[in-house]
Every structure is written in C-alpha cells, then in structure tokens.
Short mmCIF file of C-alpha atoms in Angstrom, two decimals:
data_model
loop_
_atom_site.label_atom_id
_atom_site.label_comp_id
_atom_site.label_asym_id
_atom_site.label_seq_id
_atom_site.Cartn_x
_atom_site.Cartn_y
_atom_site.Cartn_z
CA UNK A 1 -18.48 -1.24 17.35
CA UNK A 2 -19.92 1.74 15.56
CA UNK A 3 -17.65 4.02 17.49
CA UNK A 4 -14.62 1.91 16.52
CA UNK A 5 -15.63 2.02 12.89
CA UNK A 6 -15.69 5.69 12.80
CA UNK A 7 -12.16 6.20 14.00
CA UNK A 8 -9.52 7.38 11.73
CA UNK A 9 -6.26 5.72 13.09
CA UNK A 10 -7.02 2.28 11.58
CA UNK A 11 -7.75 3.80 8.29
CA UNK A 12 -4.56 5.50 8.14
CA UNK A 13 -2.88 2.35 9.00
CA UNK A 14 -4.58 0.69 6.01
CA UNK A 15 -3.28 3.34 3.69
CA UNK A 16 0.18 2.94 4.89
CA UNK A 17 0.15 -0.73 4.61
CA UNK A 18 -1.26 -0.81 1.12
CA UNK A 19 1.22 1.63 -0.11
CA UNK A 20 3.95 -0.19 1.54
CA UNK A 21 2.47 -3.43 -0.09
CA UNK A 22 2.74 -1.94 -3.53
CA UNK A 23 6.13 -0.31 -3.14
CA UNK A 24 7.65 -3.36 -1.50
CA UNK A 25 5.65 -5.72 -3.77
CA UNK A 26 7.27 -4.51 -6.86
CA UNK A 27 10.63 -3.14 -5.71
CA UNK A 28 11.89 -5.66 -3.32
CA UNK A 29 13.88 -8.64 -4.33
CA UNK A 30 12.03 -11.85 -4.93
CA UNK A 31 13.07 -15.40 -5.17
CA UNK A 32 13.89 -16.28 -8.82
CA UNK A 33 11.92 -19.25 -9.61
CA UNK A 34 11.15 -20.90 -13.10
CA UNK A 35 7.53 -20.65 -14.37
CA UNK A 36 6.63 -18.05 -11.62
CA UNK A 37 9.29 -15.56 -12.60
CA UNK A 38 8.06 -12.04 -11.59
CA UNK A 39 4.56 -13.37 -11.21
CA UNK A 40 5.55 -14.53 -7.58
CA UNK A 41 4.77 -10.99 -6.65
CA UNK A 42 1.17 -11.78 -6.93
CA UNK A 43 1.39 -13.47 -3.70
CA UNK A 44 1.00 -10.14 -2.11
CA UNK A 45 -2.14 -9.39 -4.05
CA UNK A 46 -4.13 -12.62 -4.89
CA UNK A 47 -3.59 -14.40 -1.60
CA UNK A 48 -4.58 -11.66 0.62
CA UNK A 49 -7.98 -11.35 -0.99
CA UNK A 50 -8.69 -14.74 0.57
CA UNK A 51 -7.60 -13.69 4.13
CA UNK A 52 -9.74 -10.56 3.66
CA UNK A 53 -12.77 -12.67 2.40
CA UNK A 54 -12.63 -15.12 5.25
CA UNK A 55 -12.07 -12.27 7.87
CA UNK A 56 -15.17 -10.35 6.55
CA UNK A 57 -17.31 -13.45 6.04
CA UNK A 58 -16.49 -14.43 9.64
CA UNK A 59 -17.59 -11.05 10.95
CA UNK A 60 -20.71 -11.39 8.81
CA UNK A 61 -21.73 -14.71 10.25
CA UNK A 62 -21.06 -13.58 13.88
CA UNK A 63 -23.48 -10.67 13.28
CA UNK A 64 -25.93 -13.09 11.75
CA UNK A 65 -25.87 -15.07 14.99
CA UNK A 66 -26.21 -11.88 17.03
CA UNK A 67 -29.14 -10.88 15.10
CA UNK A 68 -30.87 -14.28 15.77
CA UNK A 69 -30.19 -13.67 19.52
CA UNK A 70 -31.14 -9.91 19.79
CA UNK A 71 -33.56 -9.27 16.80
CA UNK A 72 -31.89 -5.82 16.39
CA UNK A 73 -32.04 -4.63 12.79
CA UNK A 74 -28.38 -3.11 13.08
CA UNK A 75 -26.99 -6.65 13.42
CA UNK A 76 -28.69 -7.51 10.17
CA UNK A 77 -27.09 -4.55 8.51
CA UNK A 78 -23.51 -5.63 9.62
CA UNK A 79 -24.20 -9.17 8.55
CA UNK A 80 -25.26 -8.39 5.00
CA UNK A 81 -22.75 -5.64 4.34
CA UNK A 82 -19.82 -7.64 5.48
CA UNK A 83 -21.16 -10.59 3.44
CA UNK A 84 -21.21 -8.11 0.44
CA UNK A 85 -17.56 -7.22 1.13
CA UNK A 86 -16.70 -10.85 1.31
CA UNK A 87 -18.33 -11.53 -2.01
CA UNK A 88 -16.43 -8.77 -3.61
CA UNK A 89 -13.09 -10.01 -2.29
CA UNK A 90 -14.08 -13.64 -3.31
CA UNK A 91 -14.60 -12.47 -6.72
CA UNK A 92 -11.50 -10.37 -6.78
CA UNK A 93 -9.63 -13.47 -5.59
CA UNK A 94 -11.02 -15.73 -8.11
CA UNK A 95 -10.28 -13.31 -11.05
CA UNK A 96 -6.88 -12.48 -10.05
CA UNK A 97 -6.24 -16.15 -9.59
CA UNK A 98 -7.51 -16.96 -13.11
CA UNK A 99 -5.26 -14.23 -14.50
CA UNK A 100 -2.32 -15.53 -12.62
CA UNK A 101 -3.10 -19.18 -13.51
CA UNK A 102 -3.40 -18.29 -17.04
CA UNK A 103 0.37 -17.45 -17.26
CA UNK A 104 1.54 -20.03 -14.69
CA UNK A 105 -0.66 -23.01 -15.04
CA UNK A 106 -1.31 -22.64 -18.52
CA UNK A 107 -5.02 -21.98 -18.42
CA UNK A 108 -7.30 -19.53 -16.63
CA UNK A 109 -9.29 -22.45 -15.23
CA UNK A 110 -7.84 -25.74 -14.71
CA UNK A 111 -10.64 -27.63 -12.84
CA UNK A 112 -8.33 -27.43 -9.67
CA UNK A 113 -10.02 -28.42 -6.45
CA UNK A 114 -9.52 -25.05 -4.86
CA UNK A 115 -10.63 -23.21 -7.89
CA UNK A 116 -13.74 -25.24 -8.17
CA UNK A 117 -14.65 -25.06 -4.56
CA UNK A 118 -14.17 -21.24 -4.53
CA UNK A 119 -16.58 -20.90 -7.30
CA UNK A 120 -19.05 -23.19 -5.52
CA UNK A 121 -18.58 -21.10 -2.28
CA UNK A 122 -19.26 -17.84 -4.16
CA UNK A 123 -22.39 -19.26 -5.67
CA UNK A 124 -23.54 -20.16 -2.24
CA UNK A 125 -23.02 -16.55 -0.96
CA UNK A 126 -24.69 -15.18 -4.12
CA UNK A 127 -27.75 -17.29 -3.21
CA UNK A 128 -27.73 -15.52 0.14
CA UNK A 129 -28.15 -12.21 -1.67
CA UNK A 130 -30.97 -13.74 -3.93
CA UNK A 131 -32.62 -14.98 -0.79
CA UNK A 132 -32.69 -11.75 0.89
CA UNK A 133 -33.99 -10.08 -2.29
CA UNK A 134 -36.93 -12.55 -2.31
CA UNK A 135 -38.08 -11.62 1.14
CA UNK A 136 -40.03 -8.53 1.61
CA UNK A 137 -40.55 -8.37 5.29
CA UNK A 138 -37.58 -6.84 7.12
CA UNK A 139 -37.76 -9.15 10.11
CA UNK A 140 -38.28 -12.38 8.04
CA UNK A 141 -35.54 -11.34 5.63
CA UNK A 142 -33.12 -10.83 8.41
CA UNK A 143 -34.00 -13.92 10.34
CA UNK A 144 -33.97 -16.27 7.43
CA UNK A 145 -30.93 -14.95 5.65
CA UNK A 146 -29.13 -15.08 8.96
CA UNK A 147 -29.80 -18.85 9.26
CA UNK A 148 -28.69 -19.33 5.72
CA UNK A 149 -25.58 -17.39 6.38
CA UNK A 150 -24.55 -19.66 9.19
CA UNK A 151 -24.70 -22.74 6.74
CA UNK A 152 -22.99 -20.70 4.05
CA UNK A 153 -20.00 -20.01 6.27
CA UNK A 154 -19.99 -23.45 7.62
CA UNK A 155 -19.65 -24.71 3.94
CA UNK A 156 -16.50 -22.46 3.40
CA UNK A 157 -14.38 -24.34 5.71
CA UNK A 158 -14.56 -27.88 4.12
CA UNK A 159 -14.85 -26.40 0.60
CA UNK A 160 -11.81 -24.09 0.74
CA UNK A 161 -9.58 -25.56 3.39
CA UNK A 162 -10.18 -29.23 3.92
CA UNK A 163 -11.29 -30.76 0.59
CA UNK A 164 -8.54 -29.40 -1.58
CA UNK A 165 -5.96 -30.65 0.76
CA UNK A 166 -7.52 -34.16 0.55
CA UNK A 167 -7.79 -34.30 -3.08
CA UNK A 168 -5.41 -36.43 -5.20
CA UNK A 169 -4.10 -33.66 -7.42
CA UNK A 170 -4.21 -30.01 -7.11
CA UNK A 171 -2.20 -27.06 -8.54
CA UNK A 172 -2.31 -24.88 -5.56
CA UNK A 173 0.46 -24.86 -3.05
CA UNK A 174 -0.64 -26.71 0.16
CA UNK A 175 -3.40 -28.67 -1.62
CA UNK A 176 -3.63 -32.11 -3.00
CA UNK A 177 -0.22 -33.61 -2.46
CA UNK A 178 1.81 -30.41 -3.01
CA UNK A 179 4.10 -29.02 -0.45
CA UNK A 180 2.95 -26.29 1.80
CA UNK A 181 2.50 -22.90 0.83
CA UNK A 182 5.44 -21.52 2.94
CA UNK A 183 7.71 -24.28 1.83
CA UNK A 184 9.05 -23.38 -1.71
CA UNK A 185 6.95 -20.57 -2.78
CA UNK A 186 7.64 -18.14 0.14
CA UNK A 187 10.68 -16.98 1.70
CA UNK A 188 11.55 -14.21 4.29
CA UNK A 189 11.80 -11.48 1.68
CA UNK A 190 8.38 -12.14 0.41
CA UNK A 191 7.09 -12.56 3.98
CA UNK A 192 8.11 -8.96 4.81
CA UNK A 193 5.61 -7.66 2.28
CA UNK A 194 3.16 -10.63 2.47
CA UNK A 195 2.19 -10.17 6.03
CA UNK A 196 1.56 -6.46 6.12
CA UNK A 197 -0.27 -6.98 2.78
CA UNK A 198 -2.61 -9.41 4.54
CA UNK A 199 -3.33 -6.86 7.24
CA UNK A 200 -3.67 -4.02 4.81
CA UNK A 201 -6.13 -5.76 2.34
CA UNK A 202 -8.11 -7.11 5.24
CA UNK A 203 -8.45 -3.61 6.85
CA UNK A 204 -9.57 -2.36 3.51
CA UNK A 205 -12.31 -4.79 3.26
CA UNK A 206 -13.37 -3.96 6.82
CA UNK A 207 -13.39 -0.18 5.88
CA UNK A 208 -15.45 -0.66 2.85
CA UNK A 209 -18.11 -2.89 4.61
CA UNK A 210 -18.11 -0.43 7.61
CA UNK A 211 -19.03 2.47 5.23
CA UNK A 212 -21.98 0.61 3.77
CA UNK A 213 -22.98 -0.44 7.41
CA UNK A 214 -22.83 3.27 8.60
CA UNK A 215 -24.79 4.36 5.50
CA UNK A 216 -27.61 1.83 6.36
CA UNK A 217 -27.72 2.85 10.02
CA UNK A 218 -28.04 6.45 8.91
CA UNK A 219 -30.87 5.49 6.54
CA UNK A 220 -32.59 3.42 9.18
CA UNK A 221 -32.38 6.22 11.66
CA UNK A 222 -33.71 8.72 9.35
CA UNK A 223 -36.75 6.41 8.58
CA UNK A 224 -37.48 6.07 12.33
CA UNK A 225 -37.11 9.77 12.85
CA UNK A 226 -39.52 10.42 9.82
CA UNK A 227 -42.13 8.03 11.12
CA UNK A 228 -42.16 9.90 14.52
CA UNK B 1 2.61 8.85 14.70
CA UNK B 2 6.05 7.91 16.34
CA UNK B 3 4.82 4.39 16.90
CA UNK B 4 3.87 4.07 13.31
CA UNK B 5 7.32 5.22 12.18
CA UNK B 6 8.86 2.80 14.59
CA UNK B 7 6.83 -0.10 13.34
CA UNK B 8 7.72 0.82 9.72
CA UNK B 9 11.41 1.07 10.42
CA UNK B 10 11.25 -2.25 12.25
CA UNK B 11 9.75 -3.76 9.19
CA UNK B 12 12.37 -2.17 6.89
CA UNK B 13 15.20 -3.43 9.19
CA UNK B 14 14.06 -7.01 8.53
CA UNK B 15 15.60 -6.57 5.09
CA UNK B 16 19.22 -6.65 6.56
CA UNK B 17 20.77 -9.99 6.03
CA UNK B 18 24.40 -11.37 5.95
CA UNK B 19 23.60 -14.18 3.48
CA UNK B 20 20.84 -14.28 0.94
CA UNK B 21 18.68 -17.54 1.58
CA UNK B 22 18.45 -19.51 -1.59
CA UNK B 23 15.53 -21.61 -2.48
CA UNK B 24 15.91 -25.00 -4.21
CA UNK B 25 15.72 -24.69 -7.86
CA UNK B 26 16.92 -20.99 -7.87
CA UNK B 27 19.31 -20.71 -10.54
CA UNK B 28 19.85 -17.01 -10.08
CA UNK B 29 21.06 -16.00 -13.47
CA UNK B 30 19.09 -18.47 -15.63
CA UNK B 31 15.51 -17.44 -14.58
CA UNK B 32 13.97 -14.83 -16.67
CA UNK B 33 12.95 -11.97 -14.64
CA UNK B 34 12.23 -8.28 -15.30
CA UNK B 35 15.78 -7.32 -14.88
CA UNK B 36 15.80 -5.20 -18.07
CA UNK B 37 12.84 -3.15 -16.71
CA UNK B 38 14.63 -2.62 -13.49
CA UNK B 39 17.83 -1.69 -14.99
CA UNK B 40 16.04 0.77 -17.35
CA UNK B 41 14.11 2.21 -14.31
CA UNK B 42 11.03 1.15 -16.01
CA UNK B 43 9.82 -0.68 -12.92
CA UNK B 44 9.00 2.79 -11.41
CA UNK B 45 6.72 3.24 -14.11
CA UNK B 46 4.64 0.27 -12.94
CA UNK B 47 4.99 1.28 -9.43
CA UNK B 48 3.61 4.79 -10.28
CA UNK B 49 0.82 3.40 -12.16
CA UNK B 50 -0.38 1.12 -9.33
CA UNK B 51 0.12 3.75 -6.79
CA UNK B 52 -1.97 6.01 -8.78
CA UNK B 53 -4.76 3.62 -8.97
CA UNK B 54 -4.55 2.83 -5.47
CA UNK B 55 -4.61 6.53 -4.56
CA UNK B 56 -7.59 7.14 -6.59
CA UNK B 57 -9.48 4.44 -4.96
CA UNK B 58 -8.37 5.37 -1.46
CA UNK B 59 -9.35 9.07 -2.07
CA UNK B 60 -12.69 7.87 -3.19
CA UNK B 61 -13.17 5.85 -0.08
CA UNK B 62 -12.06 8.79 2.08
CA UNK B 63 -14.65 10.97 0.27
CA UNK B 64 -17.42 8.62 1.05
CA UNK B 65 -16.18 8.13 4.64
CA UNK B 66 -16.58 11.99 5.09
CA UNK B 67 -19.91 12.03 3.35
CA UNK B 68 -21.29 9.40 5.72
CA UNK B 69 -19.70 11.19 8.76
CA UNK B 70 -21.54 14.37 7.74
CA UNK B 71 -24.83 12.54 7.34
CA UNK B 72 -24.44 10.98 10.77
CA UNK B 73 -23.67 14.35 12.36
CA UNK B 74 -26.65 15.70 10.70
CA UNK B 75 -28.80 13.20 12.09
CA UNK B 76 -27.56 13.68 15.63
CA UNK B 77 -29.41 17.00 15.58
#
C-alpha cells in the first residue's frame, strides 16, 4: 500500500480531474431549473464531498480492523489519518451544504433529516478523536479507538443513507418522499462533470490522507532508529 | 500519457448530442441564469479565480509530497 501511495500517476489524474471539474462545472451547459438556477453546479462540489468522505472513512475502518488483527502500529496510522481526512470532507460537505441551502431552501439549517444526521455522524467521529487524545499508551489508544471506529462507521450507514429515506419529509433529493437524485436534478450534461468530479475529489482526499500517513510512518521509523 | 488524452477526449465526445434533453419544468428562457455573466465573458473571471485557488492548494500539496518523499529517502540511509 505504501508503495502505491508514493506513486505519481494517480496524483496527476487527480489534478486533471479537478481542473476538468472546475472548467466543466462552470462552463458547460446546465439544466435551467427554477429555484436552483446556476446553483445546480454545486452538484459537482457539494455531493462529491460525501463520496470522498464515505470512501475515506471506509478505508479508515478497514485499517482499524486490520490493526485489531495484526497489532501493527502502521495500521493505526492509516486508520486515524483516513478518519481525519473523512472528518475534513464531512465538515466541508456540511458547510457547502449549508451555503447552498441558504439560497435554495431558504435557510442554512432546516432540520432536514440528512442535515441533522450528518451533524450527528460528525460528532461521533469527533468523539473518536477525543477518545484517542485521552489515551496515552500507544497500544491501548490504537486498540480502543479501532473498536470505536467500527461502531462509528457502522452508525454512518443508517444515519446518512437509511433514516433520511424513511423519514416523512426531507428537502434532499432521494430522501423522505422526494424523487431520487438522478430523477429531476441530474441530467447527462451534469453527469459528464459529476462522475469525474466524484473521482477527482475522492482521490484528493486519499492523497491528503496518504501524506499524513507517510509523515507518521517516517516519524515512527525515526523514533525506532533513535532508540536503537 | 496517450491513454490520458484518449480518456479526456472520450469524455468530451459525450457532449455531442442531436437533441438537447429537456427536463420537466425547464422553461428555457424564463429561468434566471447567469447568462449576462456569460455574455460579457465574466464567467471566465469566476473560472480563473477558482482555478487559481485550486492551483494554489494543489501546488501546496505537491510541495508537501516532495518534502515527505525527501524525508523518506533520508531515512532509508
């Protein structure tokens, strides 16, 4: 994995995809819908934040499980740094959503099911960081936070993807009685930028997480060398 | 590199359509859009600004990437 993270090619792909996302996102034609107006272009920026977040959180919990099985510190580094990236994208997603909602739904916060549950999910992950901070022994910190991480990720699924769809009323496409995301708010012109955007933003999240992981690994190795 | 260009061109070719699909509720001339900005070419200002921001962030990321690579190399010795 470390070898793959150091490679250059997928980082170039990231840059190309993100530049394409911005150029296409602003310059391509979009459906002309009332209320959304030009804001529909936010689809390429707000929504991919969540794809990136869930991808990166999934990687984090996988490494948490791997740590529990192997007890190797490096797995803990991956778990925490990918969780950090996930929290960053979660916050960005929430804030961009609030900005968008302010002009489209009339208020930055509407108590929409997905909005509320996302805030809860983020709090759960922030508690993961607090938990880590409260444990001084490396091994205990890694083990206990790994177990917490599993529960935190497990909570994401019902919170973000099941409960909002079951609720009576929601403002989000796809949730609470509204037609699906791909139905009215997305067409092939948007999809041309949207899909590459998802990939681009996700790769960026992985890139940022990988840098922090590599940094931790370097520090860890330096410590081990100093102790010898 | 050639694969990349090919993939990019394939994506661009998806834009070719005989008929524009219309979505329900799309009254093309009545919905207010940023047409004025586009007519006056101002949309390119927006694009330039965002590209500038993104470039700054990406260059920063690359710089950090190089720094970490250097540290890793140093530790190999």
